[in-house]
Coordinates of C-alpha atoms in Angstrom, one line a residue:
M1059 CA 67.7 102.8 125.4
K1060 CA 70.6 100.4 124.4
S1061 CA 73.8 101.9 124.6
E1062 CA 76.2 102.7 121.7
F1063 CA 78.9 100.9 123.3
E1064 CA 79.5 97.9 124.2
K1065 CA 82.2 95.9 125.5
I1066 CA 83.4 92.1 124.4
T1067 CA 84.0 89.9 128.0
T1068 CA 82.3 86.8 126.7
V1069 CA 81.5 84.7 123.7
M1070 CA 80.2 86.5 121.2
T1071 CA 77.1 85.5 118.9
L1072 CA 77.3 86.4 115.6
A1073 CA 75.0 85.3 112.4
T1074 CA 78.5 83.9 110.5
P1075 CA 82.6 83.7 111.8
L1076 CA 84.3 87.4 110.9
R1077 CA 85.6 87.1 107.4
I1078 CA 89.2 87.4 107.2
L1079 CA 90.8 87.2 103.3
H1080 CA 93.9 87.0 103.0
L1081 CA 94.5 88.5 98.9
F1082 CA 98.0 86.8 97.2
P1083 CA 99.6 84.8 100.3
Q1084 CA 101.0 83.2 98.1
S1085 CA 102.8 86.3 95.8
M1086 CA 103.2 88.4 98.0
G1087 CA 104.0 86.9 101.5
L1088 CA 107.9 87.3 100.9
Y1089 CA 107.9 88.6 104.4
G1090 CA 106.0 86.1 106.2
D1091 CA 103.0 88.5 106.4
R1092 CA 100.7 85.6 106.9
G1093 CA 101.6 85.9 110.7
N1094 CA 99.1 89.1 110.6
A1095 CA 96.2 86.6 109.8
I1096 CA 97.5 84.5 112.1
A1097 CA 97.0 87.0 115.4
L1098 CA 93.7 88.1 114.0
L1099 CA 92.2 84.9 114.6
R1100 CA 94.2 83.8 117.5
R1101 CA 93.0 86.9 119.4
C1102 CA 89.4 86.2 118.1
A1103 CA 89.5 82.8 119.9
L1104 CA 91.0 84.3 122.6
R1105 CA 87.6 86.0 123.2
G1106 CA 85.4 84.0 121.8
I1107 CA 84.7 86.0 118.6
P1108 CA 84.1 83.4 115.3
A1109 CA 86.4 83.7 112.6
R1110 CA 87.5 82.2 109.5
L1111 CA 90.5 82.7 107.7
D1112 CA 90.2 82.0 103.4
T1113 CA 92.4 82.6 101.0
T1114 CA 92.8 83.5 97.1
E1115 CA 95.1 84.0 94.4
S1116 CA 92.5 86.1 92.4
V1117 CA 90.1 89.1 92.9
E1118 CA 87.4 87.8 90.4
S1119 CA 83.5 87.2 91.9
L1120 CA 84.8 88.8 95.4
S1121 CA 82.1 90.0 97.5
F1122 CA 82.8 92.6 99.5
G1123 CA 79.9 93.1 101.4
E1124 CA 80.3 89.2 103.1
I1125 CA 84.5 90.0 104.2
D1126 CA 85.5 92.0 106.9
I1127 CA 88.7 92.2 107.3
V1128 CA 91.2 92.0 104.0
I1129 CA 94.7 91.7 104.5
I1130 CA 97.7 92.0 101.7
G1131 CA 101.5 91.6 102.3
G1132 CA 104.4 92.1 100.2
G1133 CA 106.5 90.9 97.6
A1134 CA 109.3 91.7 95.0
D1135 CA 109.0 94.0 92.2
K1136 CA 108.7 90.8 89.9
D1137 CA 106.0 89.6 91.9
Q1138 CA 104.3 92.7 92.0
Q1139 CA 104.5 92.9 88.0
R1140 CA 103.0 89.6 87.8
V1141 CA 100.0 90.7 90.5
A1142 CA 99.6 93.6 89.0
S1143 CA 97.6 91.9 86.0
R1144 CA 95.2 89.8 88.3
L1145 CA 94.5 92.7 90.5
A1146 CA 93.1 94.7 87.7
A1147 CA 90.5 92.3 87.6
I1148 CA 89.1 93.4 90.8
D1149 CA 85.5 95.0 90.7
K1150 CA 87.4 98.4 91.5
K1151 CA 84.1 100.5 92.5
A1152 CA 82.7 97.5 94.6
F1153 CA 85.9 97.9 96.7
E1154 CA 86.0 101.7 96.5
D1155 CA 81.9 101.5 98.3
A1156 CA 82.6 98.9 100.6
I1157 CA 85.7 101.1 102.1
E1158 CA 83.6 104.1 102.1
E1159 CA 81.2 101.8 104.3
G1160 CA 84.1 100.5 106.8
L1161 CA 85.6 97.5 105.0
V1162 CA 88.5 97.8 107.1
V1163 CA 91.9 96.4 104.9
L1164 CA 96.1 96.2 106.1
A1165 CA 97.9 96.3 103.2
V1166 CA 101.7 95.8 104.0
C1167 CA 104.7 97.1 101.8
G1168 CA 103.9 96.1 98.2
G1169 CA 100.4 95.7 99.4
Y1170 CA 100.6 99.1 100.3
Q1171 CA 101.9 100.3 97.0
F1172 CA 99.3 98.8 95.2
L1173 CA 96.8 100.5 97.0
G1174 CA 98.2 103.8 96.0
L1175 CA 97.8 105.9 92.7
R1176 CA 100.9 104.1 91.0
Y1177 CA 104.0 102.6 91.8
T1178 CA 107.5 103.3 89.4
T1179 CA 110.0 100.0 89.8
A1180 CA 113.8 100.6 89.8
S1181 CA 113.2 99.7 86.1
G1182 CA 111.2 102.6 85.1
E1183 CA 107.9 100.4 84.6
T1184 CA 104.7 102.0 86.3
I1185 CA 102.3 99.8 87.6
P1186 CA 99.0 101.9 87.9
G1187 CA 97.8 101.4 91.5
L1188 CA 93.5 100.9 93.0
G1189 CA 94.0 104.8 94.0
I1190 CA 92.8 103.9 97.4
F1191 CA 95.1 106.0 98.8
P1192 CA 96.7 109.4 97.6
A1193 CA 99.8 108.3 97.2
V1194 CA 102.8 107.3 94.5
T1195 CA 105.7 105.4 95.4
E1196 CA 108.9 105.9 93.4
S1197 CA 111.9 102.8 93.3
G1198 CA 115.3 103.4 92.2
H1199 CA 116.2 106.4 94.3
G1200 CA 119.1 105.5 96.3
R1201 CA 119.4 103.2 98.9
R1202 CA 116.5 100.3 100.5
L1203 CA 115.3 101.6 103.5
I1204 CA 115.8 98.9 106.2
G1205 CA 116.0 98.6 109.8
N1206 CA 113.9 98.6 112.7
V1207 CA 111.3 100.9 113.2
E1208 CA 109.5 102.5 115.8
V1209 CA 105.9 105.4 114.9
V1210 CA 104.2 107.2 116.8
A1211 CA 100.3 106.3 115.8
S1212 CA 96.7 107.5 117.2
R1213 CA 96.0 105.8 120.3
D1214 CA 92.8 104.2 119.2
I1215 CA 95.0 102.1 116.8
G1216 CA 97.9 101.5 119.8
G1217 CA 99.5 104.8 120.0
R1218 CA 102.5 103.6 119.4
L1219 CA 104.3 100.5 116.9
V1220 CA 107.0 98.7 116.4
G1221 CA 108.2 96.7 113.2
F1222 CA 110.9 96.2 110.7
E1223 CA 111.3 98.1 107.3
N1224 CA 112.9 96.5 104.2
H1225 CA 111.9 98.6 101.1
G1226 CA 113.6 100.2 98.0
G1227 CA 110.3 102.2 96.8
R1228 CA 110.0 106.0 98.3
T1229 CA 105.9 106.6 98.9
W1230 CA 104.4 110.2 99.3
I1231 CA 101.6 111.2 100.7
L1232 CA 99.7 113.7 98.4
G1233 CA 97.3 116.0 99.4
R1234 CA 95.2 116.2 102.8
E1235 CA 92.8 113.5 101.3
A1236 CA 94.4 111.5 104.1
S1237 CA 96.8 111.1 106.8
P1238 CA 99.6 109.2 107.6
L1239 CA 99.2 106.3 110.2
G1240 CA 101.9 107.6 112.0
F1241 CA 105.2 109.7 112.3
V1242 CA 108.4 108.3 112.8
R1243 CA 110.6 108.5 115.6
Y1244 CA 113.1 105.9 114.9
G1245 CA 113.6 104.7 111.2
Q1246 CA 113.1 105.8 108.0
G1247 CA 109.4 105.5 106.6
N1248 CA 107.4 106.2 103.9
N1249 CA 110.2 107.6 102.3
G1250 CA 113.3 108.5 104.7
V1251 CA 112.4 112.3 104.3
D1252 CA 109.0 113.4 105.9
G1253 CA 108.9 111.4 108.8
T1254 CA 105.6 109.8 107.8
E1255 CA 105.4 106.3 107.9
G1256 CA 101.7 104.4 105.7
C1257 CA 98.3 106.3 105.6
R1258 CA 94.9 105.9 106.6
V1259 CA 92.5 106.4 104.7
R1260 CA 88.8 105.4 106.6
N1261 CA 89.4 102.0 108.0
C1262 CA 91.7 101.5 104.7
F1263 CA 95.5 101.0 106.5
G1264 CA 98.7 100.7 104.5
T1265 CA 102.3 100.4 105.9
Y1266 CA 106.1 99.2 105.7
L1267 CA 106.0 97.7 109.0
H1268 CA 107.4 94.1 108.8
G1269 CA 108.0 91.8 111.7
P1270 CA 104.7 90.9 111.0
V1271 CA 103.4 93.9 112.0
L1272 CA 100.2 92.7 114.1
P1273 CA 102.1 90.1 116.5
N1274 CA 104.3 92.6 117.3
N1275 CA 101.5 95.4 117.9
P1276 CA 98.3 93.6 119.5
S1277 CA 96.6 96.9 120.2
F1278 CA 96.7 96.9 116.7
A1279 CA 95.3 94.0 115.7
D1280 CA 92.3 94.6 118.4
A1281 CA 91.4 97.9 117.1
L1282 CA 91.3 95.9 112.8
V1283 CA 88.7 93.2 114.9
S1284 CA 86.8 95.8 116.7
L1285 CA 86.3 98.3 113.7
A1286 CA 85.0 94.9 112.1
L1287 CA 82.9 94.4 114.8
S1288 CA 81.8 97.8 114.4
R1289 CA 81.2 97.8 110.7
R1290 CA 78.7 94.5 111.5
S1291 CA 76.5 95.8 114.1
N1292 CA 77.0 99.5 113.4
K1293 CA 77.8 99.9 117.0
F1294 CA 81.3 101.0 118.2
F1295 CA 83.0 97.9 120.0
R1296 CA 86.0 98.0 122.3
L1297 CA 87.3 94.2 123.1
A1298 CA 88.3 93.6 126.4
P1299 CA 91.8 93.4 127.1
L1300 CA 94.1 89.9 127.0
D1301 CA 97.0 89.2 128.8
D1302 CA 99.9 90.6 126.6
S1303 CA 102.4 90.6 128.8
V1304 CA 105.0 88.5 126.7
E1305 CA 104.0 90.8 123.9
E1306 CA 104.5 93.8 126.0
A1307 CA 107.6 92.7 126.8
A1308 CA 108.7 91.7 123.5
R1309 CA 108.2 95.4 122.2
Y1310 CA 110.1 96.7 125.6
R1311 CA 113.1 94.9 124.5
F1312 CA 112.5 96.0 120.8
L1313 CA 112.5 100.2 121.8
Q1314 CA 115.8 99.2 123.9
R1315 CA 117.4 98.1 121.0
C1316 CA 116.4 101.0 119.4
K1317 CA 117.5 103.6 121.7
S1318 CA 120.6 101.9 121.7
S1319 CA 121.2 101.9 118.0
K1320 CA 120.3 105.6 117.9
R1321 CA 122.8 106.5 120.8
I1322 CA 125.5 104.4 118.8
A1323 CA 124.5 106.3 115.6
S1324 CA 124.7 109.9 117.2
R1325 CA 128.2 109.2 118.5
L1326 CA 129.4 108.4 115.1
G1327 CA 127.0 111.2 113.1
L1328 CA 125.0 108.9 111.2
E1329 CA 120.8 110.1 111.2
F1330 CA 118.1 107.4 111.5

């Protein structure tokens, strides 16, 4: 009997390469989130997993059954307003069905807001979302949430995530249909109030973490690849480890800076 668990240690044979789709890389790429796609390609290549990257500024005629991972980054309000009309042309049912079947999605900042129920801009305009996340976002209430972030997440996506946030919107998860991506140990997260960061529905992940988030958190990147391969084969895949000593050293320095900043803030009577 074949095991339901497989560990990739050698070159993997796929009928077609793992397909990564980056939506709106020009319109919604303000914070260098293209680095997330690069990280996925690189970590696949190091393991001999064939993968390809496609980019598009249009959602018409997309076949989500042929896509393994979708990435969408962030942009300014004016960029989001321009993209909103184009995003409305997506086959929402096909997208929802694909997510239900395990499609992997990483939505960062503005992309995360697009996948919620609605986003209200600082000027008061409401932009309807796709409703993948049961969440609403409102902008224009108080200062921007800017700075380094440390997040405690589930072990299957790395356990501890780090990154940089810069957003004016406050996002609130409604009800219990979804869970946060994690809980903030340092930084502001979704709204600076309830301690949550990001949102997760099945294999669809929303977050405010830039950096970009995947190069900063290689275990998270590997989790996305593993989930995509599992969807392909209906088996659970665990990727063989890579030498992440450089990445882990950078993460250690990052966390040390967070701790140092928190101590200084505490002395000044500030909250983070």
